[in-house]
Amino acid sequence: MAVFAPAVVYSPEIEHRQADEEETIAALATVFTGMARTVAEHEGHAHRAVHAKGHALLNGRFQVLDGLPAELAHGLFATAGSYEALVRLSSPPAEQLPDNVSTPRAMAVKILGVDGPRVDGGDELHSQDFLMVNGPAFSTPGAHGFLRSAKLLAATTERMPRTKQALSATLRGAEAALEAVGGQSATLKALGGEPRHHPLGETYFTQVPFLYGPYMAKFSWVPVSPALLALTGAPLPSGADAQREAVAAFFADLSAPVEWELRVQLCRDLEKMPIEDASVAWPEAISPFVAVGRLQVGAQPSWNAAAAAREDALAFAPWHALAAHRPLGSLNRARRVVMAASRQFRSQFNRCPLHEPGTAQG
């Protein structure tokens, strides 16, 4: 049996801000709110500034596993329990682009009815949100690189949709060639070169770290049911709403619920598993992902007018969290400000306050 180094205990000096970080984050908030405004004025409705296009909103149930070892029994995972959950599948950027422009996939899960001390800066009192995308590392180390990428994205928001579709097809070909020789490019994927695969077969990652009680960790949603695993790498047909239609068909015909595992990867080496550089995928050889919970989703309509309206009134954010799972690092500090600004703009433009959902029990 493999023996791993002990998890690193968090201390405040592990996180370090660059001298101009506040200015960079303020600029990011301006850029993303500007993208949201551009789309809103064009379409007459404000969408999310990132991951604007929803493909599904699902009801599920999350189960914290019983008998976790002491190293993993912290925060939400301190004791076994069962919770209602909402699952949103989506894709970036700020526009409702056709799926022929194949950008990364995202899976956001809001676990409801979670009680305990809350992180400072969160605006929901009983939710624990996990936001993930289908890649283990971010395209840039921190907020500065994120700002450069955001400015490029903003320059093309709501412009040249046909050109974007043609560019996406070219980039997918380049990414396929790169992967054929054993490589991957987060930049190519982010710009539209994401392979057009079924979103339900993907593995999703937080990419950025969080507190895990006294430790630090990254999280991952991993499909474990055979019906989901059969979709790993499965191609999607061409179509403006191919992802939405594929997910709807899957859950309409489902004979038994399917499951994802929530896995955690503890930081065991600060040099090889940095907190402030999100472009580094933490090596699983020194700290593998370990299951701490299971998400179960059964047959249901995954998208209709009611689901679209409900999704529009929800907000998913990494700062909707217990204090034991506070987001860490430059990108998470930026997300706190940027996503709050996006939520405020969306709520004001649509004249519809965003509310934390309650559970069926109250």
Short mmCIF file of C-alpha atoms in Angstrom, two decimals:
data_model
loop_
_atom_site.label_atom_id
_atom_site.label_comp_id
_atom_site.label_asym_id
_atom_site.label_seq_id
_atom_site.Cartn_x
_atom_site.Cartn_y
_atom_site.Cartn_z
CA MET A 1 0.00 0.00 0.00
CA ALA A 2 1.36 3.40 -1.04
CA VAL A 3 2.44 5.76 1.73
CA PHE A 4 2.08 9.50 1.12
CA ALA A 5 3.49 12.53 2.87
CA PRO A 6 1.21 14.14 5.46
CA ALA A 7 -1.13 16.89 4.29
CA VAL A 8 0.31 20.39 4.64
CA VAL A 9 -1.36 22.44 7.38
CA TYR A 10 -2.60 25.82 6.17
CA SER A 11 -1.07 29.02 7.50
CA PRO A 12 -1.78 32.58 6.28
CA GLU A 13 1.74 33.15 4.92
CA ILE A 14 1.11 30.44 2.30
CA GLU A 15 -1.15 32.89 0.50
CA HIS A 16 0.57 35.97 -0.87
CA ARG A 17 -0.87 38.91 -2.79
CA GLN A 18 1.01 40.74 -5.49
CA ALA A 19 1.43 44.46 -4.89
CA ASP A 20 -1.13 45.48 -7.53
CA GLU A 21 -3.57 42.61 -7.00
CA GLU A 22 -6.46 44.84 -5.88
CA GLU A 23 -6.10 46.98 -9.02
CA THR A 24 -5.98 43.87 -11.20
CA ILE A 25 -9.11 42.44 -9.58
CA ALA A 26 -10.93 45.75 -9.97
CA ALA A 27 -9.99 45.75 -13.66
CA LEU A 28 -11.27 42.18 -14.00
CA ALA A 29 -14.61 43.19 -12.47
CA THR A 30 -14.86 46.05 -14.96
CA VAL A 31 -14.05 43.79 -17.93
CA PHE A 32 -16.50 41.03 -16.99
CA THR A 33 -19.30 43.42 -16.09
CA GLY A 34 -18.68 45.13 -19.41
CA MET A 35 -19.04 41.82 -21.25
CA ALA A 36 -22.26 41.11 -19.41
CA ARG A 37 -23.56 44.58 -20.26
CA THR A 38 -22.67 44.18 -23.95
CA VAL A 39 -24.63 40.93 -24.13
CA ALA A 40 -27.53 42.31 -22.08
CA GLU A 41 -27.92 45.37 -24.27
CA HIS A 42 -27.76 43.20 -27.40
CA GLU A 43 -30.21 40.54 -26.17
CA GLY A 44 -32.36 42.52 -23.74
CA HIS A 45 -31.55 40.18 -20.86
CA ALA A 46 -28.53 39.91 -18.58
CA HIS A 47 -26.80 36.55 -18.39
CA ARG A 48 -23.86 35.42 -16.30
CA ALA A 49 -20.59 37.10 -17.22
CA VAL A 50 -18.94 33.66 -17.43
CA HIS A 51 -20.46 30.28 -18.33
CA ALA A 52 -23.55 32.05 -19.57
CA LYS A 53 -25.09 29.20 -21.54
CA GLY A 54 -26.86 26.65 -19.38
CA HIS A 55 -27.37 23.15 -20.74
CA ALA A 56 -29.17 21.53 -17.80
CA LEU A 57 -30.48 22.19 -14.31
CA LEU A 58 -30.92 18.96 -12.39
CA ASN A 59 -32.14 17.94 -8.97
CA GLY A 60 -29.95 15.43 -7.17
CA ARG A 61 -28.92 14.14 -3.79
CA PHE A 62 -25.44 14.34 -2.32
CA GLN A 63 -24.23 11.81 0.24
CA VAL A 64 -21.16 12.39 2.42
CA LEU A 65 -19.47 9.01 2.76
CA ASP A 66 -19.47 7.31 6.14
CA GLY A 67 -16.27 6.27 7.89
CA LEU A 68 -13.87 8.76 6.29
CA PRO A 69 -10.37 8.75 7.80
CA ALA A 70 -9.52 11.56 10.22
CA GLU A 71 -7.45 13.37 7.57
CA LEU A 72 -10.58 13.76 5.41
CA ALA A 73 -13.28 14.24 8.08
CA HIS A 74 -13.50 18.05 8.05
CA GLY A 75 -16.07 20.69 7.24
CA LEU A 76 -18.93 19.32 5.19
CA PHE A 77 -17.27 15.92 5.39
CA ALA A 78 -16.88 15.74 9.18
CA THR A 79 -19.88 13.41 9.48
CA ALA A 80 -21.91 11.31 7.07
CA GLY A 81 -25.07 12.97 5.81
CA SER A 82 -27.46 13.34 2.91
CA TYR A 83 -28.34 16.63 1.22
CA GLU A 84 -30.46 17.90 -1.63
CA ALA A 85 -28.40 19.30 -4.49
CA LEU A 86 -28.80 21.32 -7.67
CA VAL A 87 -26.58 20.61 -10.67
CA ARG A 88 -25.97 23.11 -13.47
CA LEU A 89 -24.15 22.13 -16.66
CA SER A 90 -22.89 25.04 -18.74
CA SER A 91 -20.21 26.43 -21.01
CA PRO A 92 -18.45 29.79 -21.38
CA PRO A 93 -18.14 32.62 -22.39
CA ALA A 94 -20.60 35.49 -21.67
CA GLU A 95 -22.65 34.81 -24.80
CA GLN A 96 -25.30 32.27 -25.69
CA LEU A 97 -23.09 30.87 -28.44
CA PRO A 98 -24.12 27.88 -30.57
CA ASP A 99 -22.44 24.66 -29.49
CA ASN A 100 -20.54 24.61 -32.78
CA VAL A 101 -18.21 26.99 -30.92
CA SER A 102 -16.94 24.31 -28.57
CA THR A 103 -15.56 25.85 -25.42
CA PRO A 104 -14.83 24.00 -22.13
CA ARG A 105 -17.67 22.36 -20.20
CA ALA A 106 -18.57 23.22 -16.62
CA MET A 107 -20.42 21.47 -13.81
CA ALA A 108 -21.60 23.51 -10.82
CA VAL A 109 -23.22 21.79 -7.84
CA LYS A 110 -25.04 23.61 -5.05
CA ILE A 111 -25.47 21.44 -1.95
CA LEU A 112 -28.43 22.68 0.07
CA GLY A 113 -29.17 22.81 3.77
CA VAL A 114 -25.53 22.90 4.87
CA ASP A 115 -25.20 24.40 8.34
CA GLY A 116 -22.05 25.65 10.06
CA PRO A 117 -19.73 28.67 10.29
CA ARG A 118 -19.65 30.50 6.96
CA VAL A 119 -16.78 31.99 5.02
CA ASP A 120 -16.50 35.79 5.18
CA GLY A 121 -17.74 37.40 1.99
CA GLY A 122 -20.32 34.83 1.03
CA ASP A 123 -23.94 35.88 0.51
CA GLU A 124 -25.69 32.52 1.01
CA LEU A 125 -26.17 31.04 4.45
CA HIS A 126 -26.92 27.35 3.89
CA SER A 127 -25.30 26.35 0.58
CA GLN A 128 -21.97 24.77 -0.28
CA ASP A 129 -21.14 25.31 -3.94
CA PHE A 130 -18.55 23.42 -5.99
CA LEU A 131 -17.75 24.94 -9.41
CA MET A 132 -15.66 22.85 -11.76
CA VAL A 133 -14.56 22.61 -15.40
CA ASN A 134 -13.30 19.69 -17.47
CA GLY A 135 -9.58 20.25 -17.04
CA PRO A 136 -7.23 19.95 -14.04
CA ALA A 137 -5.39 23.26 -14.50
CA PHE A 138 -6.27 26.85 -15.36
CA SER A 139 -4.84 28.55 -18.44
CA THR A 140 -2.90 31.15 -16.42
CA PRO A 141 -1.23 31.13 -12.98
CA GLY A 142 -3.22 33.93 -11.37
CA ALA A 143 -5.26 37.12 -11.67
CA HIS A 144 -2.80 39.00 -13.92
CA GLY A 145 -2.88 36.40 -16.67
CA PHE A 146 -6.62 36.05 -16.20
CA LEU A 147 -7.00 39.77 -16.92
CA ARG A 148 -5.04 39.48 -20.18
CA SER A 149 -7.22 36.56 -21.32
CA ALA A 150 -10.40 38.36 -20.26
CA LYS A 151 -9.52 41.41 -22.32
CA LEU A 152 -9.07 39.23 -25.41
CA LEU A 153 -12.43 37.59 -24.75
CA ALA A 154 -14.14 40.93 -24.18
CA ALA A 155 -12.87 42.26 -27.50
CA THR A 156 -14.93 39.67 -29.41
CA THR A 157 -18.04 39.47 -27.22
CA GLU A 158 -21.19 39.52 -29.41
CA ARG A 159 -19.08 39.95 -32.53
CA MET A 160 -18.41 37.72 -35.52
CA PRO A 161 -20.45 34.63 -34.48
CA ARG A 162 -19.88 32.90 -37.84
CA THR A 163 -16.16 33.62 -37.65
CA LYS A 164 -16.07 32.13 -34.15
CA GLN A 165 -17.67 28.92 -35.43
CA ALA A 166 -15.10 28.61 -38.21
CA LEU A 167 -12.25 29.44 -35.81
CA SER A 168 -13.53 26.86 -33.33
CA ALA A 169 -13.48 24.14 -35.98
CA THR A 170 -9.89 25.06 -36.88
CA LEU A 171 -8.81 25.07 -33.23
CA ARG A 172 -10.45 21.70 -32.58
CA GLY A 173 -8.35 20.29 -35.39
CA ALA A 174 -5.20 21.81 -33.89
CA GLU A 175 -6.07 20.45 -30.44
CA ALA A 176 -6.74 16.99 -31.88
CA ALA A 177 -3.35 17.03 -33.57
CA LEU A 178 -1.67 18.13 -30.35
CA GLU A 179 -3.38 15.42 -28.31
CA ALA A 180 -2.42 12.82 -30.91
CA VAL A 181 1.22 13.38 -29.95
CA GLY A 182 0.51 13.35 -26.24
CA GLY A 183 -0.05 17.03 -25.48
CA GLN A 184 -2.88 19.36 -24.55
CA SER A 185 -3.30 23.12 -24.75
CA ALA A 186 -5.54 24.88 -22.22
CA THR A 187 -5.28 28.02 -24.34
CA LEU A 188 -6.51 26.33 -27.52
CA LYS A 189 -9.40 24.77 -25.62
CA ALA A 190 -10.41 28.03 -23.96
CA LEU A 191 -10.45 29.82 -27.32
CA GLY A 192 -12.77 27.27 -28.93
CA GLY A 193 -10.69 24.17 -29.50
CA GLU A 194 -12.39 22.01 -26.87
CA PRO A 195 -13.14 18.57 -28.38
CA ARG A 196 -16.89 18.24 -28.97
CA HIS A 197 -17.55 15.47 -26.44
CA HIS A 198 -20.60 14.59 -24.36
CA PRO A 199 -20.53 16.66 -21.14
CA LEU A 200 -21.87 13.80 -18.99
CA GLY A 201 -18.81 11.68 -19.67
CA GLU A 202 -16.33 14.34 -18.55
CA THR A 203 -14.36 14.56 -15.29
CA TYR A 204 -14.52 18.01 -13.72
CA PHE A 205 -11.97 19.85 -11.54
CA THR A 206 -11.95 22.98 -9.38
CA GLN A 207 -8.48 23.86 -10.80
CA VAL A 208 -7.97 26.18 -7.82
CA PRO A 209 -7.46 25.25 -4.14
CA PHE A 210 -9.65 25.53 -1.06
CA LEU A 211 -9.28 25.05 2.65
CA TYR A 212 -10.10 21.55 3.77
CA GLY A 213 -10.41 22.05 7.50
CA PRO A 214 -6.79 22.58 8.66
CA TYR A 215 -5.44 21.51 5.24
CA MET A 216 -5.65 22.63 1.58
CA ALA A 217 -7.19 20.71 -1.30
CA LYS A 218 -8.61 20.64 -4.80
CA PHE A 219 -11.83 18.84 -5.72
CA SER A 220 -13.09 16.79 -8.65
CA TRP A 221 -16.41 15.37 -9.86
CA VAL A 222 -15.80 11.95 -11.42
CA PRO A 223 -18.47 9.93 -13.26
CA VAL A 224 -18.65 6.41 -11.81
CA SER A 225 -21.88 4.89 -13.16
CA PRO A 226 -21.45 2.70 -16.28
CA ALA A 227 -24.02 4.80 -18.16
CA LEU A 228 -21.89 7.91 -17.60
CA LEU A 229 -18.56 6.21 -18.24
CA ALA A 230 -19.92 5.01 -21.58
CA LEU A 231 -20.14 8.67 -22.62
CA THR A 232 -16.48 9.49 -21.89
CA GLY A 233 -15.05 10.76 -25.15
CA ALA A 234 -18.36 10.18 -26.96
CA PRO A 235 -18.73 12.68 -29.81
CA LEU A 236 -21.65 15.07 -30.02
CA PRO A 237 -23.44 15.86 -33.27
CA SER A 238 -23.22 19.32 -34.73
CA GLY A 239 -25.97 21.66 -33.63
CA ALA A 240 -26.62 24.94 -31.88
CA ASP A 241 -27.87 23.22 -28.71
CA ALA A 242 -26.20 19.82 -29.05
CA GLN A 243 -25.15 19.61 -25.38
CA ARG A 244 -28.57 20.60 -24.05
CA GLU A 245 -30.30 18.10 -26.33
CA ALA A 246 -27.90 15.26 -25.52
CA VAL A 247 -28.26 15.74 -21.76
CA ALA A 248 -32.06 15.97 -22.05
CA ALA A 249 -32.20 12.73 -24.03
CA PHE A 250 -30.02 10.96 -21.47
CA PHE A 251 -32.09 11.90 -18.42
CA ALA A 252 -35.41 11.37 -20.20
CA ASP A 253 -34.59 7.71 -20.89
CA LEU A 254 -32.69 6.89 -17.70
CA SER A 255 -33.78 3.59 -16.12
CA ALA A 256 -31.83 4.03 -12.85
CA PRO A 257 -30.09 6.99 -11.16
CA VAL A 258 -26.48 7.71 -12.10
CA GLU A 259 -23.67 8.78 -9.78
CA TRP A 260 -20.59 10.95 -9.65
CA GLU A 261 -17.98 10.76 -6.90
CA LEU A 262 -16.74 13.92 -5.27
CA ARG A 263 -13.02 13.39 -4.77
CA VAL A 264 -10.53 15.47 -2.85
CA GLN A 265 -6.79 15.90 -3.45
CA LEU A 266 -4.93 17.14 -0.38
CA CYS A 267 -1.88 19.37 -0.74
CA ARG A 268 1.16 17.39 0.45
CA ASP A 269 4.02 19.39 -1.10
CA LEU A 270 3.83 23.18 -1.49
CA GLU A 271 6.56 23.26 -4.14
CA LYS A 272 4.90 20.71 -6.42
CA MET A 273 1.35 21.65 -5.43
CA PRO A 274 1.39 25.48 -5.33
CA ILE A 275 -1.49 27.48 -3.92
CA GLU A 276 -1.01 30.68 -5.93
CA ASP A 277 -0.30 29.12 -9.36
CA ALA A 278 -3.50 27.63 -10.78
CA SER A 279 -1.78 26.65 -14.05
CA VAL A 280 -0.05 23.73 -12.25
CA ALA A 281 -1.95 20.46 -12.13
CA TRP A 282 -1.18 18.88 -8.79
CA PRO A 283 0.56 15.51 -9.35
CA GLU A 284 -1.61 12.57 -8.37
CA ALA A 285 1.49 10.43 -7.85
CA ILE A 286 2.19 12.24 -4.59
CA SER A 287 -1.45 12.90 -3.64
CA PRO A 288 -4.20 10.97 -5.41
CA PHE A 289 -7.82 12.08 -5.47
CA VAL A 290 -9.86 10.24 -2.81
CA ALA A 291 -13.64 9.89 -2.73
CA VAL A 292 -15.48 11.75 0.06
CA GLY A 293 -19.03 11.84 -1.31
CA ARG A 294 -21.44 10.71 -3.99
CA LEU A 295 -23.89 12.70 -6.10
CA GLN A 296 -26.92 10.80 -7.40
CA VAL A 297 -29.19 12.12 -10.16
CA GLY A 298 -32.24 10.30 -11.49
CA ALA A 299 -34.50 10.56 -14.51
CA GLN A 300 -36.08 14.00 -14.95
CA PRO A 301 -36.57 16.78 -17.49
CA SER A 302 -33.17 18.47 -17.59
CA TRP A 303 -34.21 21.61 -19.45
CA ASN A 304 -37.51 23.33 -20.12
CA ALA A 305 -39.03 26.77 -19.63
CA ALA A 306 -39.42 26.26 -15.88
CA ALA A 307 -35.83 25.03 -15.50
CA ALA A 308 -34.52 27.96 -17.55
CA ALA A 309 -36.41 30.45 -15.35
CA ARG A 310 -35.22 28.78 -12.16
CA GLU A 311 -31.63 28.66 -13.39
CA ASP A 312 -31.78 32.36 -14.26
CA ALA A 313 -32.66 33.19 -10.65
CA LEU A 314 -29.81 31.15 -9.15
CA ALA A 315 -26.22 32.10 -8.41
CA PHE A 316 -23.38 29.60 -8.10
CA ALA A 317 -20.15 30.84 -6.52
CA PRO A 318 -17.13 29.28 -4.77
CA TRP A 319 -17.60 31.76 -1.91
CA HIS A 320 -20.97 30.18 -1.09
CA ALA A 321 -19.09 28.00 1.35
CA LEU A 322 -18.40 26.89 4.86
CA ALA A 323 -15.45 28.58 6.54
CA ALA A 324 -13.79 25.15 6.55
CA HIS A 325 -13.74 25.27 2.73
CA ARG A 326 -12.71 28.89 2.12
CA PRO A 327 -11.40 29.50 -1.41
CA LEU A 328 -7.64 30.08 -1.60
CA GLY A 329 -5.27 31.83 -3.98
CA SER A 330 -5.22 34.76 -6.38
CA LEU A 331 -7.86 33.50 -8.81
CA ASN A 332 -10.30 32.72 -6.03
CA ARG A 333 -9.78 36.15 -4.51
CA ALA A 334 -10.55 37.61 -7.93
CA ARG A 335 -13.64 35.44 -8.35
CA ARG A 336 -15.04 36.74 -5.08
CA VAL A 337 -15.15 40.31 -6.42
CA VAL A 338 -15.83 39.60 -10.10
CA MET A 339 -18.68 37.15 -9.55
CA ALA A 340 -20.32 39.43 -6.98
CA ALA A 341 -20.21 42.30 -9.48
CA SER A 342 -21.68 40.05 -12.16
CA ARG A 343 -24.50 38.93 -9.86
CA GLN A 344 -25.30 42.51 -8.92
CA PHE A 345 -25.43 43.63 -12.54
CA ARG A 346 -27.55 40.65 -13.60
CA SER A 347 -30.02 41.21 -10.77
CA GLN A 348 -30.33 44.94 -11.44
CA PHE A 349 -30.62 44.69 -15.24
CA ASN A 350 -33.24 41.92 -15.08
CA ARG A 351 -35.03 43.57 -12.14
CA CYS A 352 -35.05 40.17 -10.46
CA PRO A 353 -33.25 39.58 -7.15
CA LEU A 354 -31.20 36.39 -6.92
CA HIS A 355 -32.21 34.18 -4.00
CA GLU A 356 -30.59 31.29 -2.20
CA PRO A 357 -32.79 28.23 -2.79
CA GLY A 358 -34.29 26.40 0.14
CA THR A 359 -34.69 22.68 0.61
CA ALA A 360 -37.89 20.75 0.08
CA GLN A 361 -38.04 20.35 3.86
CA GLY A 362 -38.05 24.10 4.46
#
